[in-house]
Structure formats: C-alpha cells, structure tokens
mmCIF file of C-alpha atoms in Angstrom:
data_model
loop_
_atom_site.group_PDB
_atom_site.id
_atom_site.type_symbol
_atom_site.label_atom_id
_atom_site.label_comp_id
_atom_site.label_asym_id
_atom_site.label_seq_id
_atom_site.Cartn_x
_atom_site.Cartn_y
_atom_site.Cartn_z
ATOM 1 C CA ASP A 1 105.432 99.417 86.168
ATOM 2 C CA GLN A 2 105.780 96.604 88.730
ATOM 3 C CA GLN A 3 107.235 97.774 92.004
ATOM 4 C CA VAL A 4 107.490 94.257 93.328
ATOM 5 C CA LYS A 5 108.903 91.712 91.028
ATOM 6 C CA GLN A 6 109.301 87.997 91.195
ATOM 7 C CA ASN A 7 111.122 87.022 88.229
ATOM 8 C CA SER A 8 110.949 83.400 88.348
ATOM 9 C CA PRO A 9 107.503 82.136 87.434
ATOM 10 C CA SER A 10 108.351 78.797 88.646
ATOM 11 C CA LEU A 11 111.137 76.823 90.619
ATOM 12 C CA SER A 12 111.723 73.079 90.970
ATOM 13 C CA VAL A 13 113.678 71.708 93.813
ATOM 14 C CA GLN A 14 114.495 68.209 95.098
ATOM 15 C CA GLU A 15 113.036 67.157 98.423
ATOM 16 C CA GLY A 16 115.379 67.942 101.429
ATOM 17 C CA ARG A 17 117.317 70.586 99.406
ATOM 18 C CA ILE A 18 117.026 74.070 100.049
ATOM 19 C CA SER A 19 114.491 76.271 98.034
ATOM 20 C CA ILE A 20 115.406 79.932 97.581
ATOM 21 C CA LEU A 21 112.654 82.258 96.185
ATOM 22 C CA ASN A 22 113.608 85.765 95.138
ATOM 23 C CA CYS A 23 111.991 89.077 94.965
ATOM 24 C CA ASP A 24 113.177 92.516 93.840
ATOM 25 C CA TYR A 25 111.627 95.853 94.503
ATOM 26 C CA THR A 26 112.092 99.280 93.039
ATOM 27 C CA ASN A 27 110.244 101.615 95.633
ATOM 28 C CA SER A 28 112.969 102.645 98.525
ATOM 29 C CA MET A 29 109.992 103.760 100.725
ATOM 30 C CA PHE A 30 109.003 100.034 101.381
ATOM 31 C CA ASP A 31 109.617 99.331 105.061
ATOM 32 C CA TYR A 32 107.993 96.057 105.517
ATOM 33 C CA PHE A 33 107.777 92.770 103.539
ATOM 34 C CA LEU A 34 105.735 89.789 103.866
ATOM 35 C CA TRP A 35 105.741 86.315 102.192
ATOM 36 C CA TYR A 36 102.543 84.438 101.743
ATOM 37 C CA LYS A 37 102.075 80.895 100.225
ATOM 38 C CA LYS A 38 99.025 79.884 98.255
ATOM 39 C CA TYR A 39 97.645 76.273 97.458
ATOM 40 C CA PRO A 40 95.309 75.761 94.409
ATOM 41 C CA ALA A 41 91.676 76.626 95.218
ATOM 42 C CA GLU A 42 92.722 78.233 98.600
ATOM 43 C CA GLY A 43 93.461 81.799 99.546
ATOM 44 C CA PRO A 44 97.068 82.870 100.313
ATOM 45 C CA THR A 45 98.255 82.197 103.801
ATOM 46 C CA PHE A 46 100.869 84.351 105.698
ATOM 47 C CA LEU A 47 104.225 82.795 106.172
ATOM 48 C CA ILE A 48 106.776 85.227 107.289
ATOM 49 C CA SER A 49 107.625 88.903 107.467
ATOM 50 C CA ILE A 50 110.600 91.247 107.897
ATOM 51 C CA SER A 51 110.948 94.896 108.699
ATOM 52 C CA SER A 52 113.454 97.037 106.764
ATOM 53 C CA ILE A 53 115.488 97.649 109.931
ATOM 54 C CA LYS A 54 116.500 93.865 109.920
ATOM 55 C CA ASP A 55 118.466 91.923 107.455
ATOM 56 C CA LYS A 56 117.154 88.613 108.547
ATOM 57 C CA ASN A 57 114.117 86.928 110.153
ATOM 58 C CA GLU A 58 113.895 83.188 110.828
ATOM 59 C CA ASP A 59 110.874 80.922 111.742
ATOM 60 C CA GLY A 60 111.481 77.209 111.705
ATOM 61 C CA ARG A 61 112.323 76.003 108.247
ATOM 62 C CA PHE A 62 111.768 79.531 106.903
ATOM 63 C CA THR A 63 114.199 82.364 106.684
ATOM 64 C CA VAL A 64 113.754 85.610 104.831
ATOM 65 C CA PHE A 65 116.821 87.742 104.139
ATOM 66 C CA LEU A 66 116.626 91.405 103.157
ATOM 67 C CA ASN A 67 119.396 93.307 101.200
ATOM 68 C CA LYS A 68 118.253 96.917 101.183
ATOM 69 C CA SER A 69 121.043 98.358 99.111
ATOM 70 C CA ALA A 70 120.142 95.859 96.380
ATOM 71 C CA LYS A 71 116.433 96.104 97.023
ATOM 72 C CA HIS A 72 116.326 92.361 97.134
ATOM 73 C CA LEU A 73 114.698 89.869 99.516
ATOM 74 C CA SER A 74 114.656 86.085 99.577
ATOM 75 C CA LEU A 75 112.878 83.334 101.431
ATOM 76 C CA HIS A 76 114.979 80.273 102.122
ATOM 77 C CA ILE A 77 113.126 77.004 102.923
ATOM 78 C CA VAL A 78 115.320 74.299 104.280
ATOM 79 C CA PRO A 79 114.805 71.283 104.065
ATOM 80 C CA SER A 80 112.261 71.505 101.388
ATOM 81 C CA GLN A 81 109.317 69.200 101.953
ATOM 82 C CA PRO A 82 106.470 68.149 99.438
ATOM 83 C CA GLY A 83 103.880 70.120 101.256
ATOM 84 C CA ASP A 84 105.975 73.254 100.435
ATOM 85 C CA SER A 85 104.730 72.890 96.779
ATOM 86 C CA ALA A 86 102.725 76.112 96.319
ATOM 87 C CA VAL A 87 102.840 79.545 94.731
ATOM 88 C CA TYR A 88 104.719 81.880 96.763
ATOM 89 C CA PHE A 89 103.919 85.684 96.975
ATOM 90 C CA CYS A 90 106.208 88.406 98.106
ATOM 91 C CA ALA A 91 104.569 91.819 99.244
ATOM 92 C CA ALA A 92 105.734 95.069 100.335
ATOM 93 C CA THR A 93 104.240 97.878 102.088
ATOM 94 C CA PHE A 94 104.889 101.483 103.310
ATOM 95 C CA ARG A 95 102.645 104.096 104.987
ATOM 96 C CA MET A 96 101.837 107.463 103.380
ATOM 97 C CA ASP A 97 100.042 109.990 105.593
ATOM 98 C CA SER A 98 97.290 107.961 107.168
ATOM 99 C CA ASN A 99 97.003 105.262 104.407
ATOM 100 C CA TYR A 100 99.434 102.565 103.480
ATOM 101 C CA GLN A 101 100.376 100.924 100.162
ATOM 102 C CA LEU A 102 100.528 97.203 99.930
ATOM 103 C CA ILE A 103 102.078 95.841 96.719
ATOM 104 C CA TRP A 104 102.347 92.168 95.607
ATOM 105 C CA GLY A 105 104.543 90.306 93.170
ATOM 106 C CA ALA A 106 103.097 87.920 90.690
ATOM 107 C CA GLY A 107 104.098 84.717 92.568
ATOM 108 C CA THR A 108 106.595 82.062 91.942
ATOM 109 C CA LYS A 109 105.406 78.414 91.703
ATOM 110 C CA LEU A 110 107.455 76.170 93.814
ATOM 111 C CA ILE A 111 107.481 72.403 92.917
ATOM 112 C CA ILE A 112 109.056 70.010 95.282
ATOM 113 C CA LYS A 113 110.109 66.785 93.595
ATOM 114 C CA PRO A 114 110.296 63.736 95.648
ATOM 115 C CA GLU B 1 85.256 76.878 110.376
ATOM 116 C CA THR B 2 87.752 78.915 108.451
ATOM 117 C CA GLY B 3 88.508 82.382 109.718
ATOM 118 C CA VAL B 4 87.413 84.214 106.446
ATOM 119 C CA THR B 5 84.481 82.686 104.518
ATOM 120 C CA GLN B 6 83.562 83.789 101.001
ATOM 121 C CA THR B 7 80.440 82.858 99.033
ATOM 122 C CA PRO B 8 79.713 81.802 96.406
ATOM 123 C CA ARG B 9 83.088 79.903 95.420
ATOM 124 C CA HIS B 10 82.209 79.909 91.817
ATOM 125 C CA LEU B 11 79.886 82.347 89.943
ATOM 126 C CA VAL B 12 79.064 82.593 86.112
ATOM 127 C CA MET B 13 77.196 85.689 84.908
ATOM 128 C CA GLY B 14 76.163 87.456 81.921
ATOM 129 C CA MET B 15 77.334 90.852 81.206
ATOM 130 C CA THR B 16 73.883 92.386 82.241
ATOM 131 C CA ASN B 17 73.372 90.447 85.279
ATOM 132 C CA LYS B 18 73.549 91.997 88.791
ATOM 133 C CA LYS B 19 75.140 89.769 91.548
ATOM 134 C CA SER B 20 77.075 90.202 94.941
ATOM 135 C CA LEU B 21 79.941 88.485 96.535
ATOM 136 C CA LYS B 22 80.054 88.020 99.946
ATOM 137 C CA CYS B 23 82.719 87.797 102.763
ATOM 138 C CA GLU B 24 82.540 87.213 106.418
ATOM 139 C CA GLN B 25 85.294 87.083 108.984
ATOM 140 C CA HIS B 26 85.205 85.499 112.332
ATOM 141 C CA LEU B 27 88.690 86.743 113.634
ATOM 142 C CA GLY B 28 87.591 90.063 115.332
ATOM 143 C CA HIS B 29 89.633 92.047 112.788
ATOM 144 C CA ASN B 30 88.766 95.559 112.117
ATOM 145 C CA ALA B 31 90.015 95.927 108.520
ATOM 146 C CA MET B 32 88.841 94.142 105.454
ATOM 147 C CA TYR B 33 90.046 93.966 101.773
ATOM 148 C CA TRP B 34 88.868 92.927 98.221
ATOM 149 C CA TYR B 35 91.496 91.766 95.796
ATOM 150 C CA LYS B 36 91.325 90.762 92.236
ATOM 151 C CA GLN B 37 93.654 88.063 90.891
ATOM 152 C CA SER B 38 94.054 87.458 87.132
ATOM 153 C CA ALA B 39 96.082 84.695 85.696
ATOM 154 C CA LYS B 40 99.771 85.194 86.236
ATOM 155 C CA LYS B 41 99.362 88.664 87.557
ATOM 156 C CA PRO B 42 99.930 90.225 90.914
ATOM 157 C CA LEU B 43 97.036 90.560 93.333
ATOM 158 C CA GLU B 44 95.272 93.866 92.727
ATOM 159 C CA LEU B 45 94.025 95.703 95.788
ATOM 160 C CA MET B 46 90.624 96.737 94.940
ATOM 161 C CA PHE B 47 88.940 98.312 98.298
ATOM 162 C CA VAL B 48 90.001 98.693 101.840
ATOM 163 C CA TYR B 49 87.639 99.049 104.777
ATOM 164 C CA ASN B 50 89.011 100.058 108.203
ATOM 165 C CA PHE B 51 86.487 100.265 110.956
ATOM 166 C CA LYS B 52 83.767 100.048 108.281
ATOM 167 C CA GLU B 53 85.136 103.187 106.659
ATOM 168 C CA GLN B 54 86.491 102.930 103.155
ATOM 169 C CA THR B 55 90.036 104.044 103.191
ATOM 170 C CA GLU B 56 91.301 102.838 99.780
ATOM 171 C CA ASN B 57 89.717 102.771 96.252
ATOM 172 C CA ASN B 58 92.478 101.899 93.768
ATOM 173 C CA SER B 59 90.753 103.453 90.814
ATOM 174 C CA VAL B 60 88.331 100.532 90.566
ATOM 175 C CA PRO B 61 85.634 100.708 87.854
ATOM 176 C CA SER B 62 82.076 101.813 89.274
ATOM 177 C CA ARG B 63 80.546 98.603 88.033
ATOM 178 C CA PHE B 64 82.189 97.278 91.333
ATOM 179 C CA SER B 65 80.511 98.631 94.245
ATOM 180 C CA PRO B 66 81.677 97.401 97.729
ATOM 181 C CA GLU B 67 79.494 97.539 100.977
ATOM 182 C CA CYS B 68 80.791 97.022 104.517
ATOM 183 C CA PRO B 69 77.757 97.187 106.859
ATOM 184 C CA ASN B 70 79.909 96.088 110.007
ATOM 185 C CA SER B 71 83.495 95.009 110.625
ATOM 186 C CA SER B 72 82.640 91.360 110.002
ATOM 187 C CA HIS B 73 80.949 91.411 106.735
ATOM 188 C CA LEU B 74 82.023 92.733 103.437
ATOM 189 C CA PHE B 75 80.213 92.638 100.016
ATOM 190 C CA LEU B 76 81.087 93.340 96.549
ATOM 191 C CA HIS B 77 78.239 94.288 94.329
ATOM 192 C CA LEU B 78 78.565 93.459 90.526
ATOM 193 C CA HIS B 79 76.766 95.169 87.835
ATOM 194 C CA THR B 80 77.284 95.218 83.995
ATOM 195 C CA LEU B 81 80.715 93.521 84.239
ATOM 196 C CA GLN B 82 83.074 92.912 81.105
ATOM 197 C CA PRO B 83 84.741 89.862 80.143
ATOM 198 C CA GLU B 84 88.074 91.097 81.473
ATOM 199 C CA ASP B 85 86.507 91.057 84.897
ATOM 200 C CA SER B 86 86.680 87.288 84.877
ATOM 201 C CA ALA B 87 89.235 86.451 87.751
ATOM 202 C CA LEU B 88 89.376 85.236 91.187
ATOM 203 C CA TYR B 89 88.282 87.719 93.797
ATOM 204 C CA LEU B 90 89.838 87.335 97.088
ATOM 205 C CA CYS B 91 88.716 88.821 100.477
ATOM 206 C CA ALA B 92 90.975 89.351 103.349
ATOM 207 C CA SER B 93 90.954 90.744 106.881
ATOM 208 C CA SER B 94 93.437 91.937 109.429
ATOM 209 C CA GLN B 95 93.808 93.443 112.783
ATOM 210 C CA GLY B 96 95.095 97.029 111.799
ATOM 211 C CA ASP B 97 96.861 97.980 108.620
ATOM 212 C CA GLY B 98 98.986 96.847 106.044
ATOM 213 C CA TYR B 99 101.800 95.884 108.533
ATOM 214 C CA GLN B 100 99.619 93.111 109.948
ATOM 215 C CA PRO B 101 99.486 89.868 108.169
ATOM 216 C CA GLN B 102 96.199 89.330 106.343
ATOM 217 C CA HIS B 103 93.897 86.305 106.410
ATOM 218 C CA PHE B 104 92.301 85.213 103.348
ATOM 219 C CA GLY B 105 89.247 83.628 102.109
ATOM 220 C CA ASP B 106 89.367 80.946 99.565
ATOM 221 C CA GLY B 107 88.094 83.230 96.932
ATOM 222 C CA THR B 108 85.157 83.530 94.378
ATOM 223 C CA ARG B 109 86.022 82.347 90.914
ATOM 224 C CA LEU B 110 84.100 84.751 88.528
ATOM 225 C CA SER B 111 83.334 84.080 84.821
ATOM 226 C CA ILE B 112 81.693 86.717 82.772
ATOM 227 C CA LEU B 113 80.012 85.439 79.629
#
C-alpha cells in the first residue's frame, strides 16, 4: 500500500506555461514534505519543501501548495523551461519516537516541449 | 567534485559473486542512507546511519550488508544476490534526520546475471 502516490507517470507541458505536478498521501502523521528532481544518470536533487503547518512555500519559479484536508500537495513551476524536463519525486516524512519515516512517491516524468 | 560520490557507476555480477558498493560524502553530514530504485517504483529506503550508528533497517534481506566505518564513508556489501536485486542503488547524506534535505550520489547501476 503506497502511502505517497504520484498518479501521473508523465506530464507534457509547453515551454513558458505552468507545470503542475501532483502528489497524494494517505498517512495523516506526515508533517513535512519534500520535492526532488532527477535527471537521467544522476541522483535526485532537492528542490523545495513544506512543513504541514504551512499551506504554501515559494522559491523562485517553484511553489509548493499543501492541502492537508485533502491530503494533497502540488508543485507549480512557472514559467516552465526546457531544463525542467526531469523526473520529479514527492517525499513525505514524520517522526516516530527517535526515528523518522521517509516515504517516496514513484515519480512523475515532466517533459517541456519547445 | 560532487558532494556525494558513488563507485562503481555500473556493476555486473553473477549470483555467486561478492562485491561492494562504496559511497563517500564530502559535505560534513552526519547521516547517510542507502536506497534501492527499481524501474517505475518509489525509492526504497534500505539502511540509515546516523553518527555511524545504524538506525533503520527496513527489512532488507541479509544478502545486503551495510558498513559505515565513519560518518563520511558508507559501504554496501553484496553476496549471493538474486536477479530481482538488479536496480539502481543510491547513496545519500544529510545533516540530521529526514526533515533535512538529502544529497544524493549518482548511483550504482547493478545488474545480476
């Protein structure tokens, strides 16, 4: 049972338009969410994160929105650029006792068309 | 020089071989991780070391054996692997726990014949 789901395996967006990547989760104990980006033959790189006490976090062209009641978060990229073509992973974490759980989604491949 | 370096980048081995994957981080982090990424599946966290002490072992088969001699180096010793173990193995490090962003290496692509 996947606790973090990225239901779209791929997404194609025109350059200059907005890209919206979605992520759903089932565990209400998650209190921190992160987005990573991965190019082929490279490891994932951290993009942006959000705490569960917030509903929005913005960093340049990237904005993450969190809807706790719907257990849904989204990553907005605007304007989309060719270099944004990559696989995007959503991850969620919570602490239990002295340990923490970090659960990843399966990723969404974003393709930016020129 | 990248912050997290993994060697080798590619490894092909038979089921009876013994090999080791190496990870080194140059970021001064205190936590290191091994992940497995199979095609079209989420990253699976295998092992976590915090200050050289193993804090997580997510029911990984004993044919995978981690070693963390210091906070900068992490090994994954492989023995008697199965074809389904073919995957991309990623190492990561962070300063602290899962609330801190992790820095990943570029991975080792492992193929079991």
